[in-house]
mmCIF file of C-alpha atoms (C1' of nucleotides) in Angstrom:
data_model
loop_
_atom_site.group_PDB
_atom_site.id
_atom_site.type_symbol
_atom_site.label_atom_id
_atom_site.label_comp_id
_atom_site.label_asym_id
_atom_site.label_seq_id
_atom_site.Cartn_x
_atom_site.Cartn_y
_atom_site.Cartn_z
ATOM 1 C CA UNK A 1 182.187 68.521 364.328
ATOM 2 C CA UNK A 2 182.428 64.869 363.433
ATOM 3 C CA UNK A 3 181.274 62.029 365.583
ATOM 4 C CA UNK A 4 184.839 61.071 366.274
ATOM 5 C CA UNK A 5 185.428 64.433 367.890
ATOM 6 C CA UNK A 6 182.876 63.713 370.594
ATOM 7 C CA UNK A 7 184.010 60.116 370.982
ATOM 8 C CA UNK A 8 187.760 60.543 371.249
ATOM 9 C CA UNK A 9 189.116 57.189 372.336
ATOM 10 C CA UNK A 10 186.537 54.487 372.821
ATOM 11 C CA UNK A 11 188.254 52.034 375.097
ATOM 12 C CA UNK A 12 186.442 48.809 374.466
ATOM 13 C CA UNK A 13 185.760 46.810 377.604
ATOM 14 C CA UNK A 14 188.022 43.897 378.366
ATOM 15 C CA UNK A 15 186.959 40.368 377.574
ATOM 16 C CA UNK A 16 186.156 39.886 381.232
ATOM 17 C CA UNK A 17 184.095 43.049 381.388
ATOM 18 C CA UNK A 18 182.342 42.041 378.205
ATOM 19 C CA UNK A 19 181.484 38.671 379.686
ATOM 20 C CA UNK A 20 180.171 40.357 382.804
ATOM 21 C CA UNK A 21 178.115 42.744 380.728
ATOM 22 C CA UNK A 22 176.764 39.873 378.676
ATOM 23 C CA UNK A 23 175.719 38.079 381.829
ATOM 24 C CA UNK A 24 173.756 41.108 382.964
ATOM 25 C CA UNK A 25 172.166 41.489 379.547
ATOM 26 C CA UNK A 26 171.394 37.816 379.533
ATOM 27 C CA UNK A 27 169.524 38.120 382.798
ATOM 28 C CA UNK A 28 167.589 41.135 381.566
ATOM 29 C CA UNK A 29 166.960 39.380 378.275
ATOM 30 C CA UNK A 30 164.090 37.345 379.601
ATOM 31 C CA UNK A 31 160.819 39.296 379.579
ATOM 32 C CA UNK A 32 159.607 37.904 382.892
ATOM 33 C CA UNK A 33 162.895 38.610 384.565
ATOM 34 C CA UNK A 34 163.101 42.095 383.112
ATOM 35 C CA UNK A 35 159.616 42.873 384.362
ATOM 36 C CA UNK A 36 160.618 41.644 387.800
ATOM 37 C CA UNK A 37 163.669 43.872 387.834
ATOM 38 C CA UNK A 38 161.693 46.883 386.668
ATOM 39 C CA UNK A 39 159.078 46.186 389.308
ATOM 40 C CA UNK A 40 161.775 46.275 391.983
ATOM 41 C CA UNK A 41 163.730 49.142 390.493
ATOM 42 C CA UNK A 42 162.369 51.891 392.689
ATOM 43 C CA UNK A 43 160.620 50.054 395.474
ATOM 44 C CA UNK A 44 160.910 47.151 397.892
ATOM 45 C CA UNK A 45 158.464 44.523 396.748
ATOM 46 C CA UNK A 46 157.579 41.225 398.377
ATOM 47 C CA UNK A 47 157.746 38.051 396.327
ATOM 48 C CA UNK A 48 154.006 37.462 396.424
ATOM 49 C CA UNK A 49 153.376 41.025 395.305
ATOM 50 C CA UNK A 50 155.722 40.611 392.379
ATOM 51 C CA UNK A 51 154.090 37.375 391.345
ATOM 52 C CA UNK A 52 150.574 38.727 391.631
ATOM 53 C CA UNK A 53 151.193 42.072 389.977
ATOM 54 C CA UNK A 54 152.993 40.468 387.056
ATOM 55 C CA UNK A 55 150.755 37.440 386.730
ATOM 56 C CA UNK A 56 153.575 34.960 387.293
ATOM 57 C CA UNK A 57 153.709 31.900 389.513
ATOM 58 C CA UNK A 58 155.387 32.172 392.892
ATOM 59 C CA UNK A 59 157.798 29.423 391.970
ATOM 60 C CA UNK A 60 158.808 31.002 388.713
ATOM 61 C CA UNK A 61 159.327 34.374 390.354
ATOM 62 C CA UNK A 62 161.378 32.852 393.116
ATOM 63 C CA UNK A 63 163.607 31.040 390.649
ATOM 64 C CA UNK A 64 164.160 34.251 388.735
ATOM 65 C CA UNK A 65 164.796 36.198 391.902
ATOM 66 C CA UNK A 66 167.504 33.797 392.899
ATOM 67 C CA UNK A 67 169.359 34.419 389.641
ATOM 68 C CA UNK A 68 168.974 38.168 389.985
ATOM 69 C CA UNK A 69 170.085 38.040 393.605
ATOM 70 C CA UNK A 70 173.130 35.899 392.893
ATOM 71 C CA UNK A 71 174.088 38.269 390.079
ATOM 72 C CA UNK A 72 173.760 41.123 392.554
ATOM 73 C CA UNK A 73 171.217 42.946 390.461
ATOM 74 C CA UNK A 74 168.640 42.721 393.212
ATOM 75 C CA UNK A 75 169.038 42.466 396.937
ATOM 76 C CA UNK A 76 166.742 40.703 399.358
ATOM 77 C CA UNK A 77 165.669 41.831 402.787
ATOM 78 C CA UNK A 78 163.495 39.731 405.027
ATOM 79 C CA UNK A 79 160.893 41.427 407.188
ATOM 80 C CA UNK A 80 158.895 38.921 409.126
ATOM 81 C CA UNK A 81 157.465 36.288 406.890
ATOM 82 C CA UNK A 82 158.045 38.265 403.736
ATOM 83 C CA UNK A 83 161.168 38.912 401.694
ATOM 84 C CA UNK A 84 161.386 42.232 399.946
ATOM 85 C CA UNK A 85 163.437 42.686 396.821
ATOM 86 C CA UNK A 86 164.858 45.885 395.392
ATOM 87 C CA UNK A 87 167.550 47.086 393.028
ATOM 88 C CA UNK A 88 170.927 46.233 394.472
ATOM 89 C CA UNK A 89 172.428 49.682 393.983
ATOM 90 C CA UNK A 90 172.317 52.904 392.019
ATOM 91 C CA UNK A 91 174.269 51.399 389.144
ATOM 92 C CA UNK A 92 171.477 48.963 388.477
ATOM 93 C CA UNK A 93 168.941 51.751 388.644
ATOM 94 C CA UNK A 94 171.121 53.897 386.415
ATOM 95 C CA UNK A 95 171.655 51.229 383.811
ATOM 96 C CA UNK A 96 168.028 50.273 383.552
ATOM 97 C CA UNK A 97 166.915 53.851 383.749
ATOM 98 C CA UNK A 98 169.165 54.771 380.857
ATOM 99 C CA UNK A 99 167.960 51.830 378.824
ATOM 100 C CA UNK A 100 164.330 52.615 379.472
ATOM 101 C CA UNK A 101 164.947 56.197 378.420
ATOM 102 C CA UNK A 102 166.610 55.144 375.204
ATOM 103 C CA UNK A 103 163.742 52.825 374.445
ATOM 104 C CA UNK A 104 161.199 55.515 375.165
ATOM 105 C CA UNK A 105 162.991 57.927 372.863
ATOM 106 C CA UNK A 106 164.162 55.492 370.204
ATOM 107 C CA UNK A 107 161.628 54.319 367.703
ATOM 108 C CA UNK A 108 162.586 56.646 364.875
ATOM 109 C CA UNK A 109 166.106 57.870 365.339
ATOM 110 C CA UNK A 110 169.137 57.463 363.167
ATOM 111 C CA UNK A 111 172.673 58.760 363.390
ATOM 112 C CA UNK B 1 167.377 65.325 399.119
ATOM 113 C CA UNK B 2 165.993 61.861 398.949
ATOM 114 C CA UNK B 3 166.255 59.555 396.009
ATOM 115 C CA UNK B 4 162.589 60.012 395.296
ATOM 116 C CA UNK B 5 163.159 63.716 394.785
ATOM 117 C CA UNK B 6 165.425 63.069 391.856
ATOM 118 C CA UNK B 7 163.204 60.327 390.506
ATOM 119 C CA UNK B 8 159.799 61.953 390.710
ATOM 120 C CA UNK B 9 157.489 59.692 388.777
ATOM 121 C CA UNK B 10 159.075 56.576 387.436
ATOM 122 C CA UNK B 11 156.796 55.629 384.606
ATOM 123 C CA UNK B 12 157.489 51.986 384.064
ATOM 124 C CA UNK B 13 157.697 51.020 380.412
ATOM 125 C CA UNK B 14 154.667 49.411 378.864
ATOM 126 C CA UNK B 15 154.496 45.676 378.381
ATOM 127 C CA UNK B 16 155.301 46.200 374.737
ATOM 128 C CA UNK B 17 158.280 48.413 375.523
ATOM 129 C CA UNK B 18 159.442 45.905 378.082
ATOM 130 C CA UNK B 19 159.264 43.130 375.532
ATOM 131 C CA UNK B 20 161.218 45.233 373.091
ATOM 132 C CA UNK B 21 163.797 46.033 375.712
ATOM 133 C CA UNK B 22 164.050 42.355 376.630
ATOM 134 C CA UNK B 23 164.657 41.469 373.014
ATOM 135 C CA UNK B 24 167.526 43.913 372.823
ATOM 136 C CA UNK B 25 168.965 42.631 376.089
ATOM 137 C CA UNK B 26 168.530 39.113 374.864
ATOM 138 C CA UNK B 27 170.574 39.850 371.770
ATOM 139 C CA UNK B 28 173.293 41.512 373.810
ATOM 140 C CA UNK B 29 173.173 38.675 376.307
ATOM 141 C CA UNK B 30 175.301 36.386 374.224
ATOM 142 C CA UNK B 31 179.026 37.089 374.712
ATOM 143 C CA UNK B 32 179.928 36.568 371.067
ATOM 144 C CA UNK B 33 177.102 38.777 369.891
ATOM 145 C CA UNK B 34 177.934 41.471 372.425
ATOM 146 C CA UNK B 35 181.561 41.454 371.314
ATOM 147 C CA UNK B 36 180.413 41.816 367.728
ATOM 148 C CA UNK B 37 178.227 44.787 368.591
ATOM 149 C CA UNK B 38 180.974 46.448 370.585
ATOM 150 C CA UNK B 39 183.385 45.882 367.722
ATOM 151 C CA UNK B 40 180.991 47.691 365.381
ATOM 152 C CA UNK B 41 179.956 50.368 367.836
ATOM 153 C CA UNK B 42 182.230 53.107 366.602
ATOM 154 C CA UNK B 43 183.469 51.847 363.265
ATOM 155 C CA UNK B 44 182.426 50.155 360.068
ATOM 156 C CA UNK B 45 183.854 46.669 360.147
ATOM 157 C CA UNK B 46 183.756 43.984 357.477
ATOM 158 C CA UNK B 47 182.479 40.532 358.368
ATOM 159 C CA UNK B 48 185.836 38.866 357.887
ATOM 160 C CA UNK B 49 187.495 41.475 360.075
ATOM 161 C CA UNK B 50 184.979 40.875 362.825
ATOM 162 C CA UNK B 51 185.447 37.127 362.650
ATOM 163 C CA UNK B 52 189.230 37.346 362.632
ATOM 164 C CA UNK B 53 189.584 39.965 365.328
ATOM 165 C CA UNK B 54 187.222 38.123 367.651
ATOM 166 C CA UNK B 55 188.364 34.621 366.830
ATOM 167 C CA UNK B 56 184.965 33.480 365.650
ATOM 168 C CA UNK B 57 184.009 31.540 362.543
ATOM 169 C CA UNK B 58 182.694 33.424 359.540
ATOM 170 C CA UNK B 59 179.501 31.423 359.638
ATOM 171 C CA UNK B 60 178.853 32.066 363.284
ATOM 172 C CA UNK B 61 179.501 35.780 362.880
ATOM 173 C CA UNK B 62 177.238 35.972 359.867
ATOM 174 C CA UNK B 63 174.424 34.246 361.726
ATOM 175 C CA UNK B 64 174.801 36.654 364.625
ATOM 176 C CA UNK B 65 174.974 39.635 362.301
ATOM 177 C CA UNK B 66 171.704 38.675 360.712
ATOM 178 C CA UNK B 67 169.957 38.733 364.085
ATOM 179 C CA UNK B 68 171.518 42.069 364.973
ATOM 180 C CA UNK B 69 170.644 43.491 361.580
ATOM 181 C CA UNK B 70 167.030 42.314 361.705
ATOM 182 C CA UNK B 71 166.705 43.799 365.198
ATOM 183 C CA UNK B 72 168.063 47.070 363.785
ATOM 184 C CA UNK B 73 170.919 47.184 366.223
ATOM 185 C CA UNK B 74 173.459 47.078 363.430
ATOM 186 C CA UNK B 75 173.206 48.215 359.856
ATOM 187 C CA UNK B 76 174.951 46.716 356.855
ATOM 188 C CA UNK B 77 176.531 48.519 353.944
ATOM 189 C CA UNK B 78 178.070 46.720 351.025
ATOM 190 C CA UNK B 79 181.171 48.137 349.435
ATOM 191 C CA UNK B 80 182.370 45.934 346.664
ATOM 192 C CA UNK B 81 182.796 42.387 347.822
ATOM 193 C CA UNK B 82 182.682 43.276 351.464
ATOM 194 C CA UNK B 83 179.809 44.166 353.758
ATOM 195 C CA UNK B 84 180.541 46.611 356.531
ATOM 196 C CA UNK B 85 178.555 46.618 359.734
ATOM 197 C CA UNK B 86 178.144 49.433 362.205
ATOM 198 C CA UNK B 87 175.837 50.573 364.980
ATOM 199 C CA UNK B 88 172.445 51.339 363.510
ATOM 200 C CA UNK B 89 172.071 54.729 365.175
ATOM 201 C CA UNK B 90 173.078 56.948 368.051
ATOM 202 C CA UNK B 91 170.603 55.256 370.391
ATOM 203 C CA UNK B 92 172.439 51.988 370.066
ATOM 204 C CA UNK B 93 175.742 53.740 370.677
ATOM 205 C CA UNK B 94 174.214 55.597 373.606
ATOM 206 C CA UNK B 95 172.729 52.530 375.217
ATOM 207 C CA UNK B 96 175.850 50.455 374.946
ATOM 208 C CA UNK B 97 178.053 53.350 375.861
ATOM 209 C CA UNK B 98 176.059 53.924 379.016
ATOM 210 C CA UNK B 99 176.157 50.255 379.891
ATOM 211 C CA UNK B 100 179.867 50.013 379.348
ATOM 212 C CA UNK B 101 180.361 53.064 381.547
ATOM 213 C CA UNK B 102 178.282 51.597 384.334
ATOM 214 C CA UNK B 103 180.226 48.370 384.129
ATOM 215 C CA UNK B 104 183.525 50.210 384.180
ATOM 216 C CA UNK B 105 182.455 52.193 387.229
ATOM 217 C CA UNK B 106 180.399 49.542 389.004
ATOM 218 C CA UNK B 107 182.307 46.871 390.847
ATOM 219 C CA UNK B 108 181.968 48.315 394.323
ATOM 220 C CA UNK B 109 179.142 50.775 394.450
ATOM 221 C CA UNK B 110 175.967 50.700 396.479
ATOM 222 C CA UNK B 111 173.132 53.137 396.947
ATOM 223 C "C1'" DC C 1 182.503 32.523 331.258
ATOM 224 C "C1'" DA C 2 185.528 30.480 334.853
ATOM 225 C "C1'" DC C 3 187.528 31.437 339.164
ATOM 226 C "C1'" DA C 4 188.520 33.487 343.596
ATOM 227 C "C1'" DT C 5 186.942 36.093 347.482
ATOM 228 C "C1'" DA C 6 183.298 37.637 350.704
ATOM 229 C "C1'" DT C 7 179.065 36.835 352.841
ATOM 230 C "C1'" DA C 8 174.669 34.423 353.740
ATOM 231 C "C1'" DT C 9 171.900 30.591 354.861
ATOM 232 C "C1'" DG C 10 169.879 25.891 355.907
ATOM 233 C "C1'" DA C 11 170.335 21.505 358.465
ATOM 234 C "C1'" DG C 12 171.681 19.004 362.351
ATOM 235 C "C1'" DC C 13 173.105 18.529 367.023
ATOM 236 C "C1'" DA C 14 174.464 19.237 371.842
ATOM 237 C "C1'" DT C 15 173.439 22.255 375.407
ATOM 238 C "C1'" DA C 16 170.968 25.889 377.895
ATOM 239 C "C1'" DT C 17 166.688 27.719 379.474
ATOM 240 C "C1'" DG C 18 162.099 28.761 381.555
ATOM 241 C "C1'" DA C 19 158.020 26.865 383.348
ATOM 242 C "C1'" DT C 20 155.577 23.664 386.286
ATOM 243 C "C1'" DC C 21 154.882 20.454 390.038
ATOM 244 C "C1'" DA C 22 156.001 18.781 394.311
ATOM 245 C "C1'" DT C 23 158.218 19.575 398.347
ATOM 246 C "C1'" DA C 24 161.300 21.790 401.686
ATOM 247 C "C1'" DT C 25 162.353 25.626 404.749
ATOM 248 C "C1'" DA C 26 161.257 29.795 407.452
ATOM 249 C "C1'" DT C 27 158.413 32.755 410.226
ATOM 250 C "C1'" DT C 28 154.486 33.744 413.031
ATOM 251 C "C1'" DA C 29 150.301 32.730 415.554
ATOM 252 C "C1'" DA C 30 147.320 29.836 418.383
ATOM 253 C "C1'" DT D 1 153.689 21.724 418.837
ATOM 254 C "C1'" DT D 2 150.392 22.329 415.073
ATOM 255 C "C1'" DA D 3 148.752 25.123 411.567
ATOM 256 C "C1'" DA D 4 149.001 28.802 408.260
ATOM 257 C "C1'" DT D 5 151.512 31.877 405.356
ATOM 258 C "C1'" DA D 6 155.630 33.144 402.623
ATOM 259 C "C1'" DT D 7 159.528 31.837 400.140
ATOM 260 C "C1'" DA D 8 162.989 28.616 398.239
ATOM 261 C "C1'" DT D 9 164.497 24.700 395.767
ATOM 262 C "C1'" DG D 10 165.007 20.191 393.178
ATOM 263 C "C1'" DA D 11 163.354 17.377 389.324
ATOM 264 C "C1'" DT D 12 161.476 17.084 384.896
ATOM 265 C "C1'" DC D 13 160.383 18.433 380.309
ATOM 266 C "C1'" DA D 14 159.530 20.976 376.079
ATOM 267 C "C1'" DT D 15 161.650 24.495 373.687
ATOM 268 C "C1'" DA D 16 165.220 27.775 372.397
ATOM 269 C "C1'" DT D 17 169.987 28.662 371.342
ATOM 270 C "C1'" DG D 18 174.647 28.734 369.339
ATOM 271 C "C1'" DC D 19 177.868 26.331 366.829
ATOM 272 C "C1'" DT D 20 179.593 23.729 362.853
ATOM 273 C "C1'" DC D 21 179.433 21.855 358.274
ATOM 274 C "C1'" DA D 22 178.046 22.180 353.749
ATOM 275 C "C1'" DT D 23 176.370 24.936 350.345
ATOM 276 C "C1'" DA D 24 174.311 28.989 348.141
ATOM 277 C "C1'" DT D 25 174.681 33.730 346.626
ATOM 278 C "C1'" DA D 26 177.140 37.977 345.379
ATOM 279 C "C1'" DT D 27 180.912 40.715 343.643
ATOM 280 C "C1'" DG D 28 185.058 41.395 341.216
ATOM 281 C "C1'" DT D 29 188.956 39.708 338.037
ATOM 282 C "C1'" DG D 30 191.121 37.614 334.072
#
DNA sequence: CACATATATGAGCATATGATCATATATTAA
DNA sequence: TTAATATATGATCATATGCTCATATATGTG
């Protein structure tokens, strides 16, 4: 069984989809921002908590959070004085989860 | 069945793994580079072909290819005068494939 | 070798980016 | 209202990035 058999027709994403995908990758491409996303992937976390646990400034975290929120990767929910951030939806969790898995496996694989 | 049931213990990647992941995302975060990777995801493609089919300059493509090659996302194979690029391994194909799927689905989902 | 084709690379430049600092806004308590 | 805590945002700046142009290298042909 060749590779082509298991990958019959590989519809490449449209230019628009590619641009959208690139935007997501671009956001995840910054280490601080990626750590923030991962921190919020499976839990609601307040801004101060994120900053403290990752050793980043409140301002920096807030700036990053705005980008992630606008891009709909994270969602914000205010409770009292605090704002809790979490993954926007299961697609975000799925994407990142898959990536993390691949990275964990990776390291020595070839085709 | 709650979400937590299906995601028992979510070991976050190490700082090193996160940095590695961010580097990959960073590379994919440029639209031109992402298009190049997608073009090479399921086929060996020569540099000139990539440039022509994507409407990019040879120089620009070559610069991008070097980054992707060094990061081991793509591999190069010379055949005569031409150099053919393709996805380095099944992890790269898997990662991108998963991402493309999520993007294709996405669009309106929430948890 | 000389020449053409294919790819790679270095320099230079305009723009994008991430961090910090200062400050603004929001919420709650006294 | 005043004060304290939590978050957001605008300005500034040093650095990173992507592109182009020119040129170098590599392979094949006559």
